mmCIF file of C-alpha atoms and ligand atoms in Angstrom:
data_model
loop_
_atom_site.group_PDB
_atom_site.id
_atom_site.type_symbol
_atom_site.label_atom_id
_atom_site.label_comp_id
_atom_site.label_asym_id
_atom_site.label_seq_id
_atom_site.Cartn_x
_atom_site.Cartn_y
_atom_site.Cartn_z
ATOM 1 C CA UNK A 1265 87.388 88.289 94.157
ATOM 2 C CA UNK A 1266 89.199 87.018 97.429
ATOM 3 C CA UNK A 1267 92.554 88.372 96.954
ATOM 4 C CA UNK A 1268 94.077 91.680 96.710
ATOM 5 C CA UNK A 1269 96.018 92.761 93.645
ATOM 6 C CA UNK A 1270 98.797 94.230 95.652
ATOM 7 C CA UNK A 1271 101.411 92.688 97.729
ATOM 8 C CA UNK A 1272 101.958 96.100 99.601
ATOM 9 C CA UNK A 1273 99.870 99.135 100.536
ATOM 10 C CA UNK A 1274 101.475 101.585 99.486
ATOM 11 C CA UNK A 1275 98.350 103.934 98.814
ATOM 12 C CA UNK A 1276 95.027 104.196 97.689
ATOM 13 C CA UNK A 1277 95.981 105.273 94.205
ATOM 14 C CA UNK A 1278 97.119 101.791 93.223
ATOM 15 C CA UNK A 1279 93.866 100.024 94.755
ATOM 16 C CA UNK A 1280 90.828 99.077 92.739
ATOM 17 C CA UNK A 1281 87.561 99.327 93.513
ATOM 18 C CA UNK A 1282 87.370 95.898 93.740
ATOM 19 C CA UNK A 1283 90.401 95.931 96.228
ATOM 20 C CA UNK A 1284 88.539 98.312 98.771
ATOM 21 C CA UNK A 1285 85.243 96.508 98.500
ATOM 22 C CA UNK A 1286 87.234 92.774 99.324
ATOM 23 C CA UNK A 1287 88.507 95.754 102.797
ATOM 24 C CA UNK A 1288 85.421 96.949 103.480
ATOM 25 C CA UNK A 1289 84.101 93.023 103.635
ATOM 26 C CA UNK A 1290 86.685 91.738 105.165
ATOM 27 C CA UNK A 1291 86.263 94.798 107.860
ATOM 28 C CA UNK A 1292 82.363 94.036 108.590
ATOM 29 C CA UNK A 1293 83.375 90.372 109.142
ATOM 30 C CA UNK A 1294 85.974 91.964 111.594
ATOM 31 C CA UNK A 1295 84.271 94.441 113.460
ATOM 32 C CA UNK A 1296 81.868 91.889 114.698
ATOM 33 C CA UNK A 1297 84.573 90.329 115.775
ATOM 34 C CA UNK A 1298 86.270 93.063 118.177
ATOM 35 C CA UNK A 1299 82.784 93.424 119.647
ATOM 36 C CA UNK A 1300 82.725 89.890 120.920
ATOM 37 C CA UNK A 1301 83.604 89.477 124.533
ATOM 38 C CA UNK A 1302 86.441 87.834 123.563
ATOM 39 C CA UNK A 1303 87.626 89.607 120.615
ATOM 40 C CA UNK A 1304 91.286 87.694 119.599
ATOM 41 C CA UNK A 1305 91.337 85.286 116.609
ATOM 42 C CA UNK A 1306 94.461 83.609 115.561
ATOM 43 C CA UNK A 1307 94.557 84.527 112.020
ATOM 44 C CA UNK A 1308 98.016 86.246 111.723
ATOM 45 C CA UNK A 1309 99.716 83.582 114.643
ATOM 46 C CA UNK A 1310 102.752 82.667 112.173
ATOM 47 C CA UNK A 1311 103.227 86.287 111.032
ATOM 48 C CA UNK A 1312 105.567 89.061 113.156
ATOM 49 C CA UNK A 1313 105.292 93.138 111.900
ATOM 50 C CA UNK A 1314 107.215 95.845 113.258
ATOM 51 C CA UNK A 1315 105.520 99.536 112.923
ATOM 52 C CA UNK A 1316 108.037 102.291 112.632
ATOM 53 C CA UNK A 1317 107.249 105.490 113.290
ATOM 54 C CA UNK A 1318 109.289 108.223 112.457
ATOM 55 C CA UNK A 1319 106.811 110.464 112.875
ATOM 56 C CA UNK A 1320 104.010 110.891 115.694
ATOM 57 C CA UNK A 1321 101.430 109.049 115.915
ATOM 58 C CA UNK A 1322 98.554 108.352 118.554
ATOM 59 C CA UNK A 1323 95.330 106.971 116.462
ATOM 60 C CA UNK A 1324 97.564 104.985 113.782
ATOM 61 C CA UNK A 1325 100.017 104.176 115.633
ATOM 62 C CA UNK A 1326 97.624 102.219 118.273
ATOM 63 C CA UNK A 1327 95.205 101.554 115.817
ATOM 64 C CA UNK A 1328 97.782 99.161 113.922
ATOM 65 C CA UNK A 1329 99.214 98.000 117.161
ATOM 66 C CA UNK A 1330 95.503 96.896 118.516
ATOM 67 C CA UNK A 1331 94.413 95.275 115.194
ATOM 68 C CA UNK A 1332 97.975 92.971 115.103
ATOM 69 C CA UNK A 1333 97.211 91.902 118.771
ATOM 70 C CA UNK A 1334 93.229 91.266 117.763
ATOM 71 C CA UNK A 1335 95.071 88.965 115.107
ATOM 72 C CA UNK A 1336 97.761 87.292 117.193
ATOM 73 C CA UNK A 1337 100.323 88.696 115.329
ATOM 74 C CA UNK A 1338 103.996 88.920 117.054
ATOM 75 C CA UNK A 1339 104.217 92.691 117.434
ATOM 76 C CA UNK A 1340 107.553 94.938 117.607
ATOM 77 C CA UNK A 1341 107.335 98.468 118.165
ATOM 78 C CA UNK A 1342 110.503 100.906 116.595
ATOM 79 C CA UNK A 1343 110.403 104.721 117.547
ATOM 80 C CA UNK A 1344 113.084 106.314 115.559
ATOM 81 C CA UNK A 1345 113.628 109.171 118.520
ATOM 82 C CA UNK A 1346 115.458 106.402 120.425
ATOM 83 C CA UNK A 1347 116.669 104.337 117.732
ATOM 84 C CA UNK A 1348 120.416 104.232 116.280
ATOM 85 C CA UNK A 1349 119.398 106.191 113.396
ATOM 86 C CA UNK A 1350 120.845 109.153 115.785
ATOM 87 C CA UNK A 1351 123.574 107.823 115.111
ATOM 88 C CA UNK A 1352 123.774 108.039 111.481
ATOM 89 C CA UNK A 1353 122.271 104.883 110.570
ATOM 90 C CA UNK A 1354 120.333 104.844 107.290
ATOM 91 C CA UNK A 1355 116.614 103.833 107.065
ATOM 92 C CA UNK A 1356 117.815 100.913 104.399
ATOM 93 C CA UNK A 1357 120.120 99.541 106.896
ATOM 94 C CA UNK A 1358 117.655 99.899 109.912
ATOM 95 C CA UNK A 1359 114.965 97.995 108.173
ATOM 96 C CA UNK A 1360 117.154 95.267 106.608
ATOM 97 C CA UNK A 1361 118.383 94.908 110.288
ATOM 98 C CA UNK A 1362 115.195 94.209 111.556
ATOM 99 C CA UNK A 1363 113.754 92.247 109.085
ATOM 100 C CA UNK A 1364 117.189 90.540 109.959
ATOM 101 C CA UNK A 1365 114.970 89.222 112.964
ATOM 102 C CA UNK A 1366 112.410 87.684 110.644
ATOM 103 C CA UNK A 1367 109.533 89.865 110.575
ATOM 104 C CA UNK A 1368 107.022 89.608 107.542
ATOM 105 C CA UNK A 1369 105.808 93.196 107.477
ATOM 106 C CA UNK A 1370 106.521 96.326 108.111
ATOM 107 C CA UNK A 1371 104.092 99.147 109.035
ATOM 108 C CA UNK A 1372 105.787 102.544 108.603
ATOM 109 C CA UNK A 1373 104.676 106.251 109.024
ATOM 110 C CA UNK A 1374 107.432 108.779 107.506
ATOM 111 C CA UNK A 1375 107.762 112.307 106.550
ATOM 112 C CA UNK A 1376 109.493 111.854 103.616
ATOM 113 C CA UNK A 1377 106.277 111.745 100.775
ATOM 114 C CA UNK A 1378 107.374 108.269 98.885
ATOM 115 C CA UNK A 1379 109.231 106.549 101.913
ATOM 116 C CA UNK A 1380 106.994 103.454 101.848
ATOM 117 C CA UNK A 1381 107.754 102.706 97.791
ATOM 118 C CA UNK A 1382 111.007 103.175 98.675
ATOM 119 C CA UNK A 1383 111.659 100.565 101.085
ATOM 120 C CA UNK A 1384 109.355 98.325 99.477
ATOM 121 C CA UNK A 1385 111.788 98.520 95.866
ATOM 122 C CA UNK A 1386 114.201 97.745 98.551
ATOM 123 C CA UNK A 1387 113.342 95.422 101.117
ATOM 124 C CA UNK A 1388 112.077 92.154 101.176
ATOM 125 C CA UNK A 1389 109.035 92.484 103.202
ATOM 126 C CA UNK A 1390 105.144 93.632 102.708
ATOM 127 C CA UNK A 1391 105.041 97.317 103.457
ATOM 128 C CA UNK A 1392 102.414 98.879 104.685
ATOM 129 C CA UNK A 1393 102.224 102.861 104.400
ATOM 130 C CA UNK A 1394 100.538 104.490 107.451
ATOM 131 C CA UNK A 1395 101.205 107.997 106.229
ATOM 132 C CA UNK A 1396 103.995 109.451 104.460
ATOM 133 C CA UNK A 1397 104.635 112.778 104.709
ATOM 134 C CA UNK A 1398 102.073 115.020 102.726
ATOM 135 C CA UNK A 1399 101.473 112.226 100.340
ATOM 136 C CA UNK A 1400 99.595 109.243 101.416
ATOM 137 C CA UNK A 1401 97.729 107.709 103.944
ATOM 138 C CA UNK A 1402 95.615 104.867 102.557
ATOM 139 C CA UNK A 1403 94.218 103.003 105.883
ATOM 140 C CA UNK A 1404 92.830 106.970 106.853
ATOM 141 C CA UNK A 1405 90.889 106.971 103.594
ATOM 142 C CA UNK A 1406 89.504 102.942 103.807
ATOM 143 C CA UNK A 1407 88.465 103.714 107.784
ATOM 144 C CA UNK A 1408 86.937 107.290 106.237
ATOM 145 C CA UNK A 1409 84.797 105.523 103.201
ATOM 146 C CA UNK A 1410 84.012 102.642 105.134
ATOM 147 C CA UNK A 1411 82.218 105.247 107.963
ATOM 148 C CA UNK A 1412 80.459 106.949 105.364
ATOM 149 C CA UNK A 1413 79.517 103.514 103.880
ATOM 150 C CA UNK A 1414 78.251 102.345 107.269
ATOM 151 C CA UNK A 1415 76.622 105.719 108.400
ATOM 152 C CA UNK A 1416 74.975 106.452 104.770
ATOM 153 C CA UNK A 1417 74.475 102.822 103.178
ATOM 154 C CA UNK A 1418 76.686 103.908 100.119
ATOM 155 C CA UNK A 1419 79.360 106.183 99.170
ATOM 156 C CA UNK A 1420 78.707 105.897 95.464
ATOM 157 C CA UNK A 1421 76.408 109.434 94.653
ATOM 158 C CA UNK A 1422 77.142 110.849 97.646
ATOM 159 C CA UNK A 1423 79.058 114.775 97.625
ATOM 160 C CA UNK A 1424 82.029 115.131 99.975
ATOM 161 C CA UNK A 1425 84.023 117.798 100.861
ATOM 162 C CA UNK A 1426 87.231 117.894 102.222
ATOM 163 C CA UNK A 1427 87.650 120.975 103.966
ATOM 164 C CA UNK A 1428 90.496 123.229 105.412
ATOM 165 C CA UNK A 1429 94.657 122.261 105.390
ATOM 166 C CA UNK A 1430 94.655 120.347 101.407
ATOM 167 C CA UNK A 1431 98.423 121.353 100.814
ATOM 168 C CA UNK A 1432 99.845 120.083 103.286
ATOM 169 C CA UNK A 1433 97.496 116.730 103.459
ATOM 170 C CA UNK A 1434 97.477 113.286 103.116
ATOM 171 C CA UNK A 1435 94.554 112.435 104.042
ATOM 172 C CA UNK A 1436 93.040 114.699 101.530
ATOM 173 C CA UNK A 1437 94.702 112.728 98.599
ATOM 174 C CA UNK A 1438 93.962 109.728 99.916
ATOM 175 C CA UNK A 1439 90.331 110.253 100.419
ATOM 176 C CA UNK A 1440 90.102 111.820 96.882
ATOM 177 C CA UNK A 1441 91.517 108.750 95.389
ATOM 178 C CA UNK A 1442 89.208 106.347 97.131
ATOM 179 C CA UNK A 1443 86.022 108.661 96.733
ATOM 180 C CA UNK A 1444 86.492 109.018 93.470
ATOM 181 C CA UNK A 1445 86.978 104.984 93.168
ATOM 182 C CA UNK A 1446 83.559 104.283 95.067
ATOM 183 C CA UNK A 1447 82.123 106.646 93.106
ATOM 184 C CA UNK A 1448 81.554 109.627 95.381
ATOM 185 C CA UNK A 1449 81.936 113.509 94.245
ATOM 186 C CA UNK A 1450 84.447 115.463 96.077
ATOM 187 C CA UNK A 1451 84.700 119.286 96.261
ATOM 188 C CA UNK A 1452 87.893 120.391 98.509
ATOM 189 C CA UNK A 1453 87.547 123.602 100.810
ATOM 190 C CA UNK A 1454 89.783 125.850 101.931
ATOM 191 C CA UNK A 1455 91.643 129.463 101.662
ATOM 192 C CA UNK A 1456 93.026 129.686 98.066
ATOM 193 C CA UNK A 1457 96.747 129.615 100.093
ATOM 194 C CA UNK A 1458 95.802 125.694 101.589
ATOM 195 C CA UNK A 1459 94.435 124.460 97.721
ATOM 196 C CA UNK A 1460 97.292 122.850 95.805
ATOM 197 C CA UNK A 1461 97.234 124.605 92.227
ATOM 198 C CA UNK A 1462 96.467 121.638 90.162
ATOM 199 C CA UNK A 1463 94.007 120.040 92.473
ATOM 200 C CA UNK A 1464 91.249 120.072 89.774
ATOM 201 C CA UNK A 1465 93.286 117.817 87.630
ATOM 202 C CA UNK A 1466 92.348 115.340 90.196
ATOM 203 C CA UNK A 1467 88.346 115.782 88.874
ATOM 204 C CA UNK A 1468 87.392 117.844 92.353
ATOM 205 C CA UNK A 1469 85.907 120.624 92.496
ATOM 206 C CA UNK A 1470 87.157 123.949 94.594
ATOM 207 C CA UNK A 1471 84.826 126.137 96.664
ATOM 208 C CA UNK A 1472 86.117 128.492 99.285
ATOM 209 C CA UNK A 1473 83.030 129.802 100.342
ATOM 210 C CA UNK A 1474 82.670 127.179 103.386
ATOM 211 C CA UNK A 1475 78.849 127.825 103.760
ATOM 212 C CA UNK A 1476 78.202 127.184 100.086
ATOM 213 C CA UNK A 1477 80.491 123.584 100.892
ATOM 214 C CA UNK A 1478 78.167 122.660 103.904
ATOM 215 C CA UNK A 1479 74.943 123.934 101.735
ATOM 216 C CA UNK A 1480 76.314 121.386 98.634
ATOM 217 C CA UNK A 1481 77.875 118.271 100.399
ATOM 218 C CA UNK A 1482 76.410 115.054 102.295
ATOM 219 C CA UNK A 1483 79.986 114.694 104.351
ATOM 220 C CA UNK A 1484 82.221 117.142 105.475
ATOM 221 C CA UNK A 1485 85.668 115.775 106.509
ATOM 222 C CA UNK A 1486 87.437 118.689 108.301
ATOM 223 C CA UNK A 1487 90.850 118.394 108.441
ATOM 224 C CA UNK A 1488 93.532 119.633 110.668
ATOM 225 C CA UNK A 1489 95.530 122.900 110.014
ATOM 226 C CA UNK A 1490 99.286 121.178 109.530
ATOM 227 C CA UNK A 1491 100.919 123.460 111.312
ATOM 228 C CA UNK A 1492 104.191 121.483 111.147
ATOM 229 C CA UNK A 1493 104.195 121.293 107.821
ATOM 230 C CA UNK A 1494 104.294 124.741 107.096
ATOM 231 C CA UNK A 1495 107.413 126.516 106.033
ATOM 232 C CA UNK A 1496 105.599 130.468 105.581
ATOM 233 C CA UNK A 1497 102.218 131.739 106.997
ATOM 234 C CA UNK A 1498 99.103 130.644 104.662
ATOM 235 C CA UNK A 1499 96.691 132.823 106.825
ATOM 236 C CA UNK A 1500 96.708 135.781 109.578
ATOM 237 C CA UNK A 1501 96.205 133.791 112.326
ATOM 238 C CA UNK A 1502 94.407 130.968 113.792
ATOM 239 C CA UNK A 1503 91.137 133.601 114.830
ATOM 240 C CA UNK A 1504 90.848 134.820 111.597
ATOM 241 C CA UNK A 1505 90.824 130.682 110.088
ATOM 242 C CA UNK A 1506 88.471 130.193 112.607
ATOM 243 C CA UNK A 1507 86.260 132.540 111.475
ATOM 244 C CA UNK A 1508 86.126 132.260 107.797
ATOM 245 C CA UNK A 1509 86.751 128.059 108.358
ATOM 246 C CA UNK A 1510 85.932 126.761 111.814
ATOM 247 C CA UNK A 1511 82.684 125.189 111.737
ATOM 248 C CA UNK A 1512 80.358 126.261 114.345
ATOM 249 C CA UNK A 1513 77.385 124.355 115.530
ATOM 250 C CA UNK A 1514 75.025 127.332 114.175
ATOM 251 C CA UNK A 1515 76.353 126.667 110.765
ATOM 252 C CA UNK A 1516 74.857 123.161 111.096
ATOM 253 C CA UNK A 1517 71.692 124.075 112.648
ATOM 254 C CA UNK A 1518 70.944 126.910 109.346
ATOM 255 C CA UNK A 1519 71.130 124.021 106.592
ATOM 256 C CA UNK A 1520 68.143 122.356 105.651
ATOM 257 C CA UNK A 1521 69.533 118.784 106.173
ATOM 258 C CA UNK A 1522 71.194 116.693 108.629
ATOM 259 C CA UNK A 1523 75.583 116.303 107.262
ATOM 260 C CA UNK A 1524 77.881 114.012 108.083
ATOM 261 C CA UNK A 1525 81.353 115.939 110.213
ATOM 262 C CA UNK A 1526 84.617 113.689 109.814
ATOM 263 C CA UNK A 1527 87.525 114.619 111.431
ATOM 264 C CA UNK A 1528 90.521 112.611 111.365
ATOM 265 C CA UNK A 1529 92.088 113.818 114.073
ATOM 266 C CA UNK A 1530 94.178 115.297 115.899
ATOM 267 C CA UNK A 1531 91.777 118.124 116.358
ATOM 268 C CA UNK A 1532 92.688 121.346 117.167
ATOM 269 C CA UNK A 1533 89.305 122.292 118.521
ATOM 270 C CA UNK A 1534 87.797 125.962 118.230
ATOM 271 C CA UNK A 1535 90.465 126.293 114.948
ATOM 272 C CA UNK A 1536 88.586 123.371 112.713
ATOM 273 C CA UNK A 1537 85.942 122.403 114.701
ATOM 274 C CA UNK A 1538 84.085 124.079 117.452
ATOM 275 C CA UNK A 1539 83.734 121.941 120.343
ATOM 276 C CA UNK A 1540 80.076 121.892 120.199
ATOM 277 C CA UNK A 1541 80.296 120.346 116.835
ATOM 278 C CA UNK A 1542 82.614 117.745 117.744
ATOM 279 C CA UNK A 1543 80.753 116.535 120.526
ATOM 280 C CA UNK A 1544 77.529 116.776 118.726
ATOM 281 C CA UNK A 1545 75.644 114.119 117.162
ATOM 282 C CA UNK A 1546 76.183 114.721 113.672
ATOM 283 C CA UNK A 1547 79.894 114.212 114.113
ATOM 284 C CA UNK A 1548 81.364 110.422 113.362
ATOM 285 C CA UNK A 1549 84.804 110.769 115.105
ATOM 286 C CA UNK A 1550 84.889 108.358 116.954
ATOM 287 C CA UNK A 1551 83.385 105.721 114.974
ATOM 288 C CA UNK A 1552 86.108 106.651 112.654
ATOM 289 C CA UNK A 1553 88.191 105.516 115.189
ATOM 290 C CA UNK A 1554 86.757 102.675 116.122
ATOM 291 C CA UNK A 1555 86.261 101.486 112.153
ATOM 292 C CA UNK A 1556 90.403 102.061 111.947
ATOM 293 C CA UNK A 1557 91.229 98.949 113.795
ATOM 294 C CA UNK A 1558 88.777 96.281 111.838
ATOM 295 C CA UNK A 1559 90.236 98.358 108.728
ATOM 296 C CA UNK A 1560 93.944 97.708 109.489
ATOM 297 C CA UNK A 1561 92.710 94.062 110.542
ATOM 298 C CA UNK A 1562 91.151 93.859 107.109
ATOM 299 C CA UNK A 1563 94.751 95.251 105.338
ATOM 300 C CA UNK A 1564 96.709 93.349 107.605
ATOM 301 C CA UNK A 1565 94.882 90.077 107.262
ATOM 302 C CA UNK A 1566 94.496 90.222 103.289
ATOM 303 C CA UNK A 1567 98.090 91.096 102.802
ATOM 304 C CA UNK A 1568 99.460 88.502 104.931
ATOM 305 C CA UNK A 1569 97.308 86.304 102.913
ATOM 306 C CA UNK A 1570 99.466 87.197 99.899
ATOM 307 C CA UNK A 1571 103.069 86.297 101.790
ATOM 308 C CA UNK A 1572 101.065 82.865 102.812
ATOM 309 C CA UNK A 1573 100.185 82.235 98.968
ATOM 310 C CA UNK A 1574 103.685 83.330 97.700
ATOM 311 C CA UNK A 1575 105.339 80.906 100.519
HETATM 312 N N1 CP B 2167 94.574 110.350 111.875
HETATM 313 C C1 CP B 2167 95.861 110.145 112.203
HETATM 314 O O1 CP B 2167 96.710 109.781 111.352
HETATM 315 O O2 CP B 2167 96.147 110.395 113.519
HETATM 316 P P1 CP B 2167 97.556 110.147 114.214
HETATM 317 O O3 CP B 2167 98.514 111.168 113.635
HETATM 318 O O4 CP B 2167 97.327 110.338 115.682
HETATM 319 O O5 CP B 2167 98.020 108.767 113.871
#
């Protein structure tokens, strides 16, 4: 297979298996790239995307931004904080006024959960969804698999858990869906206030015993307390989640094998993480980080490859 069988990325849930396996190729072929000294290729020269963020946005944001300019893309950057939609614009008429300009794709991060299907039933343009509000966000979950692909040779057999903030998380869904699809186990983590009700629907598993989630998985991805997500309080306070959540270094050093720590950041460090585990060895961070741009080069490139075929 050398195409994907979507036009837009919407989320993982409507990938296959073979769709992330054409990423994760397409990915390895880039990553060598970005590590040449000169790491630009032309491969996107006839196509212009504008990212809008309505939401913050550092990794993602930059991540996206980077991986256009690796692929000579014409880039436009929208923040909606000083856009006209303070003036009562809707997001409809915003995008159809950019795409106005001729731009091929949009890359949008929202905090409205469905935003990007939205606009893509209405807009004539490739959308790409880089996190919509405690829904999706697919390009988190390809850059997480494709670490634990790189770091562990496989994620087929392997047990992750997803620990910490699942109610109010994309990323959790996300990785769930494309776990599941590579043929990973997942187990989610978390005070009984953070796990959604249903979750085990999803074919997950639910521990809240964190030691007992270290003790059982190969890869623990730790995710951030949403704290601006939250409309009551799910726990005391951020000492007590620390100490019945936060991952300490010690907790590491009493299992009898070596896991995998994800984190896909922002970190709020000595609530999730102590710092001692982040900057240990056993944490992939920042590889995550650095997979996220050949990932969105992967998504970018394969997608435009689509608008190319249609045209
Ligand atoms: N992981 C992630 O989505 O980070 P940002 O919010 O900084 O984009």
């Amino acid at each position: 297979m050398s195409e994907l069988s979507v036009k837009h990325l919407l989320g993982i849930k409507y990938l296959t298996e073979a769709d992330i396996q054409l990423i994760f190729d397409t990915a390895t072929q880039f990553k060598e790239v970005i590590n040449r000294p000169i790491k630009k290729v032309p491969s996107l020269r006839d196509i212009t995307i504008a990212n809008l963020f309505f939401e913050n946005s550092t990794r993602t944001k930059l991540s996206f931004e980077l991986a256009q300019k690796r692929l000579s893309a014409d880039v436009i950057n929208f923040a909606s904080s000083v856009s006209s939609l303070k003036k009562g614009e809707t997001l409809i008429d915003t995008v159809n006024n950019i795409l106005s300009m001729k731009v091929d794709m949009v890359v949008m991060r929202h905090s409205s959960p469905g935003a990007a299907s939205f606009l893509a039933k209405h807009v004539d343009a490739t959308i790409i969804n880089a996190g919509d509000g405690a829904h999706e966000h697919p390009t988190q979950a390809l850059l997480d698999t494709f670490s634990i692909n790189e770091r562990l040779g496989d994620v087929a057999g392997k047990k992750v858990v997803i620990i910490g903030d699942i109610l109010h998380s994309r990323v959790a869904l996300s990785n769930i869906f494309a776990l599941q699809k590579l043929g990973a186990e997942v187990c989610v983590c978390g005070p009984k206030t953070l796990i959604p009700k249903h979750i085990t629907s999803l074919g997950v598993k639910v521990e809240t015993d964190v030691n007992k989630a270290l003790k059982w998985c190969d890869v623990a991805n730790v995710l951030r307390v949403q704290f601006e997500r939250m409309s009551a309080s799910y726990f005391p306070s951020n000492r007590e989640y620390a100490a019945f959540y936060g991952i300490t270094k010690p907790m590491l050093d009493a299992l009898d094998k070596e896991i995998i720590i994800m984190h896909p950041g922002p970190i709020n460090r000595g609530v999730e993480l102590s710092s001692a585990v982040v900057d240990s060895n056993q944490a992939i961070i920042l590889d995550q980080v650095e997979n996220g741009v050949a990932i969105r080069m992967a998504v970018l490139y394969l997608l435009a490859e689509k608008i190319n075929h249609a045209n």
